[in-house]
mmCIF file of C-alpha atoms in Angstrom:
data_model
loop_
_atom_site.group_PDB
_atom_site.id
_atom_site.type_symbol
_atom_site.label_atom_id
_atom_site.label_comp_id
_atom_site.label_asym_id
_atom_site.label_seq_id
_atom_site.Cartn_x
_atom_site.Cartn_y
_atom_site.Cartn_z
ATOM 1 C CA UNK A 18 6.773 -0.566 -9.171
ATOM 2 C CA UNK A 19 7.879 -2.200 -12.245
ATOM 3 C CA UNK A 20 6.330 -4.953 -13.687
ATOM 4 C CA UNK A 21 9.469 -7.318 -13.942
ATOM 5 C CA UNK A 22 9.869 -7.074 -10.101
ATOM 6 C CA UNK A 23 6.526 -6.859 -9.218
ATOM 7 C CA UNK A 24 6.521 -10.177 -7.331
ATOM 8 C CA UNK A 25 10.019 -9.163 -5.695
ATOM 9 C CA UNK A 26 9.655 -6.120 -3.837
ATOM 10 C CA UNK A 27 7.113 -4.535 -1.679
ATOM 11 C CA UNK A 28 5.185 -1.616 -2.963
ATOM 12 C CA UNK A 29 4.396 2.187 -1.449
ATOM 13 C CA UNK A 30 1.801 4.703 -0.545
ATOM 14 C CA UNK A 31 1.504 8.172 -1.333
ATOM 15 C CA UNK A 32 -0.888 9.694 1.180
ATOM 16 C CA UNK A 33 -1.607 13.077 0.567
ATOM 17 C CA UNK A 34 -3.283 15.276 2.893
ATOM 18 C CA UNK A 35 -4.549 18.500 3.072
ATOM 19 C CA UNK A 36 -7.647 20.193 3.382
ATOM 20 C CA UNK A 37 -10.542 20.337 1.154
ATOM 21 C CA UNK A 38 -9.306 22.518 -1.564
ATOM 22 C CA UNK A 39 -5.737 22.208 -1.122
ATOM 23 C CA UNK A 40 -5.879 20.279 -4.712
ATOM 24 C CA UNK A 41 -5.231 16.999 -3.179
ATOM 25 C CA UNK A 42 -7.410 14.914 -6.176
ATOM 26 C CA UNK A 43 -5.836 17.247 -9.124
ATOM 27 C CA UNK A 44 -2.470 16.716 -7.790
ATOM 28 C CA UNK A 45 -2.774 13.240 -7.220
ATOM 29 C CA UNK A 46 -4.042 12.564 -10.619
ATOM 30 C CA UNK A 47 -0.846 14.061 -12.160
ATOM 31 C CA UNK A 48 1.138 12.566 -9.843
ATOM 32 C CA UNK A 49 -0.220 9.215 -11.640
ATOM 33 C CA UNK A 50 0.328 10.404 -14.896
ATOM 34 C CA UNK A 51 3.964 10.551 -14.242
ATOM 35 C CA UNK A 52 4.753 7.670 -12.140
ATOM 36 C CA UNK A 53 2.519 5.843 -15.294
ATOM 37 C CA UNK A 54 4.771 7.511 -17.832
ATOM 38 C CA UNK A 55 8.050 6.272 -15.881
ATOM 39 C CA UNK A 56 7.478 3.090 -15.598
ATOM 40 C CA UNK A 57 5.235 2.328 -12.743
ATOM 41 C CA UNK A 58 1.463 0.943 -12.550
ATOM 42 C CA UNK A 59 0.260 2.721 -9.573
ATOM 43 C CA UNK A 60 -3.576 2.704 -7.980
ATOM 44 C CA UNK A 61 -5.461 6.020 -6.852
ATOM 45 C CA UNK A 62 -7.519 5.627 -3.995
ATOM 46 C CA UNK A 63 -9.406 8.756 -3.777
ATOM 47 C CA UNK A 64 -10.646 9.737 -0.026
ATOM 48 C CA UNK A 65 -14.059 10.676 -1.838
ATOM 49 C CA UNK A 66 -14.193 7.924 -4.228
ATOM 50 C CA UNK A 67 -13.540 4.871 -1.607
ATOM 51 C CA UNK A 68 -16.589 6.787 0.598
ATOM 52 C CA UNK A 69 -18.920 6.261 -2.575
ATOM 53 C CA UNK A 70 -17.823 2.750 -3.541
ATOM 54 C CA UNK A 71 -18.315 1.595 -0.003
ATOM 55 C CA UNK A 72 -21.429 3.067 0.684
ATOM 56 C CA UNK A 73 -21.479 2.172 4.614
ATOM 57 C CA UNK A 74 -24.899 4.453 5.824
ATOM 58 C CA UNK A 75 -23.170 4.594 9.179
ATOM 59 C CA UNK A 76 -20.226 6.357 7.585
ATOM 60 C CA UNK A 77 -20.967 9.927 8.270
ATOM 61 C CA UNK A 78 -18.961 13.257 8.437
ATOM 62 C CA UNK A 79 -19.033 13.264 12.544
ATOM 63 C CA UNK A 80 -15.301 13.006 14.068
ATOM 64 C CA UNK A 81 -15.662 9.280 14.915
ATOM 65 C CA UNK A 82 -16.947 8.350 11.201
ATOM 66 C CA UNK A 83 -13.906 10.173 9.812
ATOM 67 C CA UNK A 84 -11.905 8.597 12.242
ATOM 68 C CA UNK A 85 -13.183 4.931 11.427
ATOM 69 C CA UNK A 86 -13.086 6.276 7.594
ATOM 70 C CA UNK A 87 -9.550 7.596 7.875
ATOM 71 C CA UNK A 88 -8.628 3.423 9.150
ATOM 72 C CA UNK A 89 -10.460 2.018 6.522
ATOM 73 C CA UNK A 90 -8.161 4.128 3.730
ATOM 74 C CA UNK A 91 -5.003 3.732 5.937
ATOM 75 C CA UNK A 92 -5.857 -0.625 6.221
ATOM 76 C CA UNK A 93 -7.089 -0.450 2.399
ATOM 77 C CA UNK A 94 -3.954 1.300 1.201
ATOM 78 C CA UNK A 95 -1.478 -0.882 3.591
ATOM 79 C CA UNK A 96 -2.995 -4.042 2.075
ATOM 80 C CA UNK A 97 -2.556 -2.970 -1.319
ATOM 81 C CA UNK A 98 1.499 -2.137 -0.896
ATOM 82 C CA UNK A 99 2.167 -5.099 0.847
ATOM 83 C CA UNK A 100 1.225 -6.882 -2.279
ATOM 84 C CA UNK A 101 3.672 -4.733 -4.163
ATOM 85 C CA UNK A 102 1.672 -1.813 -5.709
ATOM 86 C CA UNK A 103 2.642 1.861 -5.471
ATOM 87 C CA UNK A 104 -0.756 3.401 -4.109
ATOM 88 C CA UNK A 105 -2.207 7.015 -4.406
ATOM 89 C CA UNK A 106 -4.452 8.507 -1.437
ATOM 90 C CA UNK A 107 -5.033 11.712 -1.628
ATOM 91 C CA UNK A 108 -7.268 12.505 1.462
ATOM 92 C CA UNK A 109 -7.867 14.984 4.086
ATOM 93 C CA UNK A 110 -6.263 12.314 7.046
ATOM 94 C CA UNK A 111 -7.511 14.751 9.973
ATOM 95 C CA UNK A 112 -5.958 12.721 12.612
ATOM 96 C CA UNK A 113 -2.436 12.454 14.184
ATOM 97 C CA UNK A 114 -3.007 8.576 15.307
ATOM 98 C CA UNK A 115 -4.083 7.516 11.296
ATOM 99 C CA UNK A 116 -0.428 9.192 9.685
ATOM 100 C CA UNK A 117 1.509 7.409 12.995
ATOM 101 C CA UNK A 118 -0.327 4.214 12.317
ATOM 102 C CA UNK A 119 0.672 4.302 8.964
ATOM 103 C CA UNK A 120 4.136 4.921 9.739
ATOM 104 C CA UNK A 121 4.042 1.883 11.448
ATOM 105 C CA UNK A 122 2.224 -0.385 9.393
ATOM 106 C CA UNK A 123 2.484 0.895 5.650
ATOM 107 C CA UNK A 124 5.418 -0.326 3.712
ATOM 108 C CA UNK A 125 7.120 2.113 1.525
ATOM 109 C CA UNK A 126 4.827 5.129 3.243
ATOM 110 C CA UNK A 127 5.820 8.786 1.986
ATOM 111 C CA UNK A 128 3.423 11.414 3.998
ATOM 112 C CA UNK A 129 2.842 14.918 1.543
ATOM 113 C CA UNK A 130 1.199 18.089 3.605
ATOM 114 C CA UNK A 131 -0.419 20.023 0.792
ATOM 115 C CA UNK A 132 -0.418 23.527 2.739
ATOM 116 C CA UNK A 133 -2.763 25.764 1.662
ATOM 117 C CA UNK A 134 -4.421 29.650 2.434
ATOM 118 C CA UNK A 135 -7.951 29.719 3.615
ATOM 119 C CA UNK A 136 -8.267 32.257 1.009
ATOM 120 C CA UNK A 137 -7.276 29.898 -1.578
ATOM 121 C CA UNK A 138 -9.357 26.905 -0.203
ATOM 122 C CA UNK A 139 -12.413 29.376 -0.447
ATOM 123 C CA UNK A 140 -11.638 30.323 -3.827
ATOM 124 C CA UNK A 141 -10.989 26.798 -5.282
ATOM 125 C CA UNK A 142 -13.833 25.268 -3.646
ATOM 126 C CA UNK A 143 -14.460 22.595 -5.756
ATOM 127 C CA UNK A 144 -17.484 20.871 -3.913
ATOM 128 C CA UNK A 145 -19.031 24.421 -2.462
ATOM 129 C CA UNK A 146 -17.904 23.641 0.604
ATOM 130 C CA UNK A 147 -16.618 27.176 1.727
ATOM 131 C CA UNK A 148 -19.890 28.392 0.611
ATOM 132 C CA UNK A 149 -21.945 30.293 3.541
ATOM 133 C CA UNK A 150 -25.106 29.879 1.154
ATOM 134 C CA UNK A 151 -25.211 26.072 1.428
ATOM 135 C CA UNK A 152 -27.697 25.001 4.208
ATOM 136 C CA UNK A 153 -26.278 22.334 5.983
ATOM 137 C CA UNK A 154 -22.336 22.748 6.216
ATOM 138 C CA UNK A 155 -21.873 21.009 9.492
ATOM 139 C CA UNK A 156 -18.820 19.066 9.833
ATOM 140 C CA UNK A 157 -16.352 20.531 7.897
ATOM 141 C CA UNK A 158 -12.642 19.556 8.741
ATOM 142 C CA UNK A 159 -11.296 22.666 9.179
ATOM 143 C CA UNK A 160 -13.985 24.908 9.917
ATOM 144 C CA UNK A 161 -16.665 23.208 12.572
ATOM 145 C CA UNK A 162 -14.096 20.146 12.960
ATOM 146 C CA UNK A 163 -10.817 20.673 14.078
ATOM 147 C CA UNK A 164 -7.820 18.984 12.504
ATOM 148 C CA UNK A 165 -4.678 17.769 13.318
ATOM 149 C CA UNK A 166 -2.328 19.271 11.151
ATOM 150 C CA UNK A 167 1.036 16.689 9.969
ATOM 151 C CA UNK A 168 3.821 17.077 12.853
ATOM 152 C CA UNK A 169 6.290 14.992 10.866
ATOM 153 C CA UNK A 170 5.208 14.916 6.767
ATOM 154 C CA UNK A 171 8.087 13.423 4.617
ATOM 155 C CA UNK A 172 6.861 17.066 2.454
ATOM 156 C CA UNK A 173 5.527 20.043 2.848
ATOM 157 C CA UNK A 174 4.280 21.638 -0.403
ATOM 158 C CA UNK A 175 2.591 25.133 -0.206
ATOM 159 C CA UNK A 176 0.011 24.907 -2.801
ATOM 160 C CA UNK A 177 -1.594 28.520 -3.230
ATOM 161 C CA UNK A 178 -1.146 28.740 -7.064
ATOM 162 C CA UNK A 179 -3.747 28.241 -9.961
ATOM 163 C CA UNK A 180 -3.954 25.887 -12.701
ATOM 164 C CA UNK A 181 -0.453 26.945 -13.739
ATOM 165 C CA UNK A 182 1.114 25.148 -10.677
ATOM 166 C CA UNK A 183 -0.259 22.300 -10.874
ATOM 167 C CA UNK A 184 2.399 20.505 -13.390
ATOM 168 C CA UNK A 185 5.432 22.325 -11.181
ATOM 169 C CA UNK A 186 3.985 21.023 -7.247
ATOM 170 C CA UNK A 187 3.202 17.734 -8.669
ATOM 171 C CA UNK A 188 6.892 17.423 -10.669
ATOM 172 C CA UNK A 189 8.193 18.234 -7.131
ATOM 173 C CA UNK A 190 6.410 15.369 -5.247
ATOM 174 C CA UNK A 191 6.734 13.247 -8.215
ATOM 175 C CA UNK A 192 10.863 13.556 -8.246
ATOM 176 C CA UNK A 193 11.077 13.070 -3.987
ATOM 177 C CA UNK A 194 7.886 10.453 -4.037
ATOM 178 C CA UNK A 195 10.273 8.593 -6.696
ATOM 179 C CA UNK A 196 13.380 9.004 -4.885
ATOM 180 C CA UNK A 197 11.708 7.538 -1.924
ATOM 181 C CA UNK A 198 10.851 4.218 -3.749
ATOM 182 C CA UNK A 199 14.237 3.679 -5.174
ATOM 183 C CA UNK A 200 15.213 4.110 -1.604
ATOM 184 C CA UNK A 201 12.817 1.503 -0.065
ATOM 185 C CA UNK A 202 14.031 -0.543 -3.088
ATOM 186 C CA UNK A 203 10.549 -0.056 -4.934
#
């Protein structure tokens, strides 16, 4: 949001989901870049990120700990717009109930679905994830937990390119994410 009607207007969330190597942090990063270069001060809250800087032991990578984590992004992020700031999540958001809640509770909330091949997740693989030499894999959204895909994303970007698509898919939710705010009046 602009500065000079910061304290006037309510602010937004961009909550991108996909899963892990879909380019959710590298898009969401750019994504910044331009809403910074037009104007707006927005706040990334990375999925990983927020998991490090809270530290909670009992925060694991079981369903119920990525449900509970998946509420604690969704109530962090809410809090955040409702104080006027245009917010930046990119996270996996495995579960139906988290998006709906956020419908219903997040000002200014604009869902992305960052669709992307297996075969591209496995060859991205930023954090070795995919990799069948890695001992203890267990817990994996997508491959030993199952996910709940969006039913009802604002977008759906297919995201199978390299490096040089990267500028292009994030131009595309940049222009609709923008669009969006000027029609929430952000």
């Amino acid at each position: 949001m602009n500065k000079s009607n910061h304290d006037q207007r309510s602010g937004a969330v961009l909550w991108l989901t996909g899963l892990s190597g879909a380019g959710k942090t590298t898009i969401a990063k750019q994504v910044y870049a331009f809403l910074s270069s037009g104007g707006y001060h927005p706040l990334m809250l990375d999925g990983d990120e927020v998991r490090d800087a809270i530290r909670d032991p009992h925060w694991g990578f079981d369903n119920q700990s990525r449900l509970n984590g998946s509420y604690r992004y969704a109530r962090l992020a809410s809090l955040i717009a409702k104080q006027g700031h245009v917010v930046i999540i990119p996270t996996i958001s495995m579960f139906e109930e988290v998006r709906s809640w956020n419908r219903e509770h997040t000002p200014g909330y604009y869902e992305v679905y960052l669709r992307t091949e297996e075969t591209t997740r496995k060859a991205r693989d930023p954090k070795q994830l995919y990799d069948e030499r890695v001992e203890d894999r267990r817990f994996m959204a997508g491959l030993d937990l199952s996910v709940e895909l969006p039913s009802n994303p604002d977008l759906v970007v297919d995201n199978n390119g390299g490096e040089e698509s990267i500028v292009a898919v994030s131009d595309l939710i940049f222009r609709n994410f923008v669009e969006h705010l000027q029609s929430v009046g952000c």
